[in-house]
Short mmCIF file of C-alpha atoms in Angstrom, two decimals:
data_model
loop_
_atom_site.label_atom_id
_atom_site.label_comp_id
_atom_site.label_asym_id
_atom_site.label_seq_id
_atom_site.Cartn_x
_atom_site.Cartn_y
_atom_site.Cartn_z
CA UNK E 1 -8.22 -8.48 14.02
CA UNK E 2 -7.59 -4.90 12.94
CA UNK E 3 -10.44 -4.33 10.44
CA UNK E 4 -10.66 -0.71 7.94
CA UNK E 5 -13.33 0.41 6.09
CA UNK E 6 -13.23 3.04 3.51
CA UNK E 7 -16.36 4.76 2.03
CA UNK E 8 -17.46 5.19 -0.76
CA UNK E 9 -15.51 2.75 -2.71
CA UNK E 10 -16.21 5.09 -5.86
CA UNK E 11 -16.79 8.78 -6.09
CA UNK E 12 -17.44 10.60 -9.40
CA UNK E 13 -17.02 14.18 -8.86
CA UNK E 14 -17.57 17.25 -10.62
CA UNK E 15 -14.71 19.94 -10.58
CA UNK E 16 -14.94 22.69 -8.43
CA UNK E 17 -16.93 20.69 -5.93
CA UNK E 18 -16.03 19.31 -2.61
CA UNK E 19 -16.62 15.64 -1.35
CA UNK E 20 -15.42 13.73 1.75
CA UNK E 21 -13.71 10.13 1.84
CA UNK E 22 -14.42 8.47 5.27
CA UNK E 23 -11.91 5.96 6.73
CA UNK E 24 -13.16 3.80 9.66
CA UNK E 25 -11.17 1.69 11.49
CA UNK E 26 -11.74 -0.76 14.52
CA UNK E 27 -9.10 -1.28 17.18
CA UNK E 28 -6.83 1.50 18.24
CA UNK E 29 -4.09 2.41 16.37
CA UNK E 30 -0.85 4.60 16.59
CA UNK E 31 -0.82 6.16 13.21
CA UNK E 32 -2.88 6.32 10.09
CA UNK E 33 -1.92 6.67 6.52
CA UNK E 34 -3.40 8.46 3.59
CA UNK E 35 -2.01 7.26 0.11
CA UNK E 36 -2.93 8.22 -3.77
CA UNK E 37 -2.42 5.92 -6.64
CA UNK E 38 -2.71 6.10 -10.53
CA UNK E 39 -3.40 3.33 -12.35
CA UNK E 40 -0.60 0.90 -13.02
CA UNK E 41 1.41 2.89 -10.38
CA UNK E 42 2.31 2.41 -6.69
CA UNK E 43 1.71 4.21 -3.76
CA UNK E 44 2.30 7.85 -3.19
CA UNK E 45 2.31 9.04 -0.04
CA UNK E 46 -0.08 11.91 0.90
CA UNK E 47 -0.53 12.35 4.82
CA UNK E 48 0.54 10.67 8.22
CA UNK E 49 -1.39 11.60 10.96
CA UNK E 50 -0.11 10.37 14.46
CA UNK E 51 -2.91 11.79 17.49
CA UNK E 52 -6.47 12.19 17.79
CA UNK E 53 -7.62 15.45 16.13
CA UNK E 54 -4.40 15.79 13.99
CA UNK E 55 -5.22 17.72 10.70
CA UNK E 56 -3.02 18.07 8.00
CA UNK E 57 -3.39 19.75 4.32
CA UNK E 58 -1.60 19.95 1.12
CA UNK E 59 -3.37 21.60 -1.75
CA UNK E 60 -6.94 20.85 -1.85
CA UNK E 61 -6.45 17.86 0.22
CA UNK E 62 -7.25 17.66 3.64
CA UNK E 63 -6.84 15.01 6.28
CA UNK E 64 -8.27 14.62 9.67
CA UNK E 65 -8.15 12.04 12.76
CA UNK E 66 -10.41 11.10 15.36
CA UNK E 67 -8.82 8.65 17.24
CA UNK E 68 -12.23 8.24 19.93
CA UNK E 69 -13.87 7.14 16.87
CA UNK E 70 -11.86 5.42 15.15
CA UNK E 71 -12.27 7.39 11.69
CA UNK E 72 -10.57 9.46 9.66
CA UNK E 73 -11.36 12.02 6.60
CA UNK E 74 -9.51 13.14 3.41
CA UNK E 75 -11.81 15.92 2.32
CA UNK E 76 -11.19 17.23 -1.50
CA UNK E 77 -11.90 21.20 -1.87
CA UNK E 78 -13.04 22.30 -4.99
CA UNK E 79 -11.98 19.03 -7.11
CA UNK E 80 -9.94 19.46 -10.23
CA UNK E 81 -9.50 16.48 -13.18
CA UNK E 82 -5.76 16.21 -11.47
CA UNK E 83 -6.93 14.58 -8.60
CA UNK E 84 -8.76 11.43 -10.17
CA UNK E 85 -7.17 8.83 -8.72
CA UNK E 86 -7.84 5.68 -6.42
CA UNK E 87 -7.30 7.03 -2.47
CA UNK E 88 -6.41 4.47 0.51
CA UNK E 89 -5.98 4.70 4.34
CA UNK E 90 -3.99 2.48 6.19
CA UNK E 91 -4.06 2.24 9.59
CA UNK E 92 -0.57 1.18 11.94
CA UNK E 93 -0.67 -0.81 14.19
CA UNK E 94 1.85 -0.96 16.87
CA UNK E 95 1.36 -4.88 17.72
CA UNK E 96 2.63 -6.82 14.75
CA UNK E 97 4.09 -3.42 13.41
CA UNK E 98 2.74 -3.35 10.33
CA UNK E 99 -0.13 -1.65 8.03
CA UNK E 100 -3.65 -2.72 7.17
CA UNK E 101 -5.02 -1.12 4.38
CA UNK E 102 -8.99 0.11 3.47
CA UNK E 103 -10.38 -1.23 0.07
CA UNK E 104 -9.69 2.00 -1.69
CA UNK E 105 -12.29 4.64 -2.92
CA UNK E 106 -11.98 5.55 -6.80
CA UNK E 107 -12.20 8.94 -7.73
CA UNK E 108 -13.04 10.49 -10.54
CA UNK E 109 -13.15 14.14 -11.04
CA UNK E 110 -15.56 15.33 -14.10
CA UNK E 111 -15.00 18.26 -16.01
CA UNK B 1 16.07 10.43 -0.06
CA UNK B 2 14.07 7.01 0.75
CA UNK B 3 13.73 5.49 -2.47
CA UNK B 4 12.62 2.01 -2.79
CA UNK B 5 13.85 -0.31 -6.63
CA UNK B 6 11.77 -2.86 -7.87
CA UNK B 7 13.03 -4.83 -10.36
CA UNK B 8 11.48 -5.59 -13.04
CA UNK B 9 8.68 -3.67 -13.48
CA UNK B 10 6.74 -6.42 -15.39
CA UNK B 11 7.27 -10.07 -16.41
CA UNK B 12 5.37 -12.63 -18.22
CA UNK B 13 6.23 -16.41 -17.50
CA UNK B 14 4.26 -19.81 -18.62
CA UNK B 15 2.76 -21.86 -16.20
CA UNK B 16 4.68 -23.63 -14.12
CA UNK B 17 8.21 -21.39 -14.19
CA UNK B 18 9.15 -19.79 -11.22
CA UNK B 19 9.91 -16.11 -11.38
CA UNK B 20 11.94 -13.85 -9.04
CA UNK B 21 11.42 -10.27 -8.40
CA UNK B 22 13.82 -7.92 -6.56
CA UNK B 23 13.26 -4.51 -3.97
CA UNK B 24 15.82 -2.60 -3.04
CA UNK B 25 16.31 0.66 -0.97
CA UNK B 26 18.56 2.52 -2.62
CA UNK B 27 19.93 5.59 -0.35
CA UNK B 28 19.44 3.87 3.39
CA UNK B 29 19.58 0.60 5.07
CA UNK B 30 15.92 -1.25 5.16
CA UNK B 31 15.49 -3.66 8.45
CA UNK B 32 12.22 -4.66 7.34
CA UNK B 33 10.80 -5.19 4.07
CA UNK B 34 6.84 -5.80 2.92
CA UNK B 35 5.39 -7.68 0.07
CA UNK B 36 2.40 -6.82 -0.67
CA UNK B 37 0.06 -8.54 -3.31
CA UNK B 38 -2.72 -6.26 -5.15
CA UNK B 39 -5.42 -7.91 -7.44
CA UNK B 40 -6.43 -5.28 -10.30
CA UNK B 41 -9.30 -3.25 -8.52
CA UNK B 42 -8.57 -4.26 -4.94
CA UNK B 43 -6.85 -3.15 -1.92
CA UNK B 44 -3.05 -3.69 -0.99
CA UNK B 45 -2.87 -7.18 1.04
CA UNK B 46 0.36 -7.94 3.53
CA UNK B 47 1.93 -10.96 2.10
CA UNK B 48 4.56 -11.28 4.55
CA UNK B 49 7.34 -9.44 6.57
CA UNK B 50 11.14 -9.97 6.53
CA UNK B 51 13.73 -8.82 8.46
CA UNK B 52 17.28 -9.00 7.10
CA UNK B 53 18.85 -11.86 8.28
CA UNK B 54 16.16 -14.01 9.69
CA UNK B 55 13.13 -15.64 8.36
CA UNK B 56 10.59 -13.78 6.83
CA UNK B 57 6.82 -13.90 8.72
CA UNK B 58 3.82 -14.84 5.99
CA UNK B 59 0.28 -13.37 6.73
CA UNK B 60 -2.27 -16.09 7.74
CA UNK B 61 -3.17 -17.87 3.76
CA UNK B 62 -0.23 -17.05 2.15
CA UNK B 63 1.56 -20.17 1.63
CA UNK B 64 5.52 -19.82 2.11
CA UNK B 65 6.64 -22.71 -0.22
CA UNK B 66 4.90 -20.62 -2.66
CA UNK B 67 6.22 -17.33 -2.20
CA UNK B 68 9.56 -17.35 -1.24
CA UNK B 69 11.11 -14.15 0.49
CA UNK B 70 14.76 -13.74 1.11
CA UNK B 71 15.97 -10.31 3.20
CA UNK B 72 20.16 -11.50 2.43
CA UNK B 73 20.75 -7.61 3.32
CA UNK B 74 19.87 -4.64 4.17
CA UNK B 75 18.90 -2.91 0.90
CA UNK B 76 17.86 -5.85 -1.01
CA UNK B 77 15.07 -8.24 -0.30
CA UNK B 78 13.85 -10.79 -2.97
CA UNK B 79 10.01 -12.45 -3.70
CA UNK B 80 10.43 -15.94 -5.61
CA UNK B 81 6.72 -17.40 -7.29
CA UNK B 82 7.85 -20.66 -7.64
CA UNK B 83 5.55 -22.50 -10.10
CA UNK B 84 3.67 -20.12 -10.62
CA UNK B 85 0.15 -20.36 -12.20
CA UNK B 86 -2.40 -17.75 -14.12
CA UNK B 87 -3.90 -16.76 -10.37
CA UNK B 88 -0.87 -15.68 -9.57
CA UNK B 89 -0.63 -12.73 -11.83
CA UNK B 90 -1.21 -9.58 -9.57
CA UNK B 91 0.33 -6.45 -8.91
CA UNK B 92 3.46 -7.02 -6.39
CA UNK B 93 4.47 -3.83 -4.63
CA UNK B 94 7.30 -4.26 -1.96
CA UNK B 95 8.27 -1.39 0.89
CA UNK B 96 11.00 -1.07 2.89
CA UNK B 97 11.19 0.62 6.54
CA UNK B 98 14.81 1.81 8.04
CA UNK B 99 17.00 4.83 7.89
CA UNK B 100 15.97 7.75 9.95
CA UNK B 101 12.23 7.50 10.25
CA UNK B 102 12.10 3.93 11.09
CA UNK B 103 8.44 4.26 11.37
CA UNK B 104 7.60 5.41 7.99
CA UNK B 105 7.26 2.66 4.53
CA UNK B 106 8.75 3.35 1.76
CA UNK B 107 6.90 1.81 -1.17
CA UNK B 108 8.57 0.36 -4.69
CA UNK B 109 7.16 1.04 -7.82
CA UNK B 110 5.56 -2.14 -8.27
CA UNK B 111 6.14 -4.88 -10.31
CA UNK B 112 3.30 -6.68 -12.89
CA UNK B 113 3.22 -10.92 -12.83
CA UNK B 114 1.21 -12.17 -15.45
CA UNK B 115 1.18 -15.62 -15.81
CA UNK B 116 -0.09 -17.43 -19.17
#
């Protein structure tokens, strides 16, 4: 069974700092997902990443994949109060076809 | 493009009633839909799968008497709680996978069950 781990599951930042989300995962998978949600919201999507050392930014938001060891990182550059926000990875998985999602790390960006 | 309807966006039922929740894709034709079921503070968890036209496939625990799931076409699938009770209430987000990237989910809004 296709387990994910995300760490930390909370993250207070202060602005203009940078911090790392880890996302490990433990079979192989095809493709992993980076999403952003706001409270009482759904998902937005922020990065698919489809081979091992895939990077891909937007912003101050980075994403990276390591497919040898199973883990992926969002890393936040210089955080801003914008950003706050709860962050998930989900990982694909071609058998079954479908996505398994970390528990979420909680951000919150401190002026 | 890709948008994904949930309707409605929040309901409150007694105890017992049954309550049905709609996703749609609005601009392209979804094979498969998710339901998804997310306690306040917790991850996203798979409820089931459907694909239009044929039965929809429940996660291990998720009881399908329960949580009905119809997938009549291919922009609109539909999540019944029948008799629904107060541990029910949760955060239902479907998503919907089709059109041309038939790899990527398209999440709904979201839709907020609370049960008295």
């Amino acid at each position: 069974e296709l387990k994910v781990e995300q760490n930390p599951l909370f993250l207070s930042m202060q602005e203009g700092k940078n911090y790392t989300i880890y996302c490990n995962y433990s079979t192989t998978s095809d493709r992993l997902y980076w999403y952003r949600q706001d409270p009482g919201k759904s998902l937005e999507s922020l990065f698919v990443l489809l081979s091992n050392g895939a990077v891909k930014q937007e912003g101050r938001l980075m994403a990276s994949l390591d497919t040898k060891a199973r883990l992926s990182t969002l890393h936040i550059t210089a955080a801003v109060h914008d950003l706050s926000a709860t962050y998930f990875c989900a990982v694909h998985k071609a058998a079954g076809n479908k996505l398994t999602f970390g528990g979420g790390t909680r951000v919150l960006v401190k002026p | 493009g890709a948008v994904v309807s949930q309707h409605p966006s929040w309901v409150i039922c007694k105890s017992g009633t049954s309550v049905k929740i709609e996703c749609r894709s609005l601009d392209f034709q979804a094979t498969t839909m998710f339901w998804y079921r997310q306690f306040p503070k917790q991850s996203l968890m798979l409820m089931a799968t459907s694909n239009e036209g044929s039965k929809a496939t429940y996660e291990q625990g998720v009881e399908k008497d329960k949580f009905l799931i119809n997938h009549a076409s291919l922009t609109l699938s539909t999540l019944t709680v029948t008799s629904a009770h107060p541990e029910d209430s949760s955060f239902y987000i479907c998503s919907a996978r089709g059109g041309i990237s038939t790899d990527t989910q398209y999440f709904g809004p979201g839709t907020r069950l609370t049960v008295l």
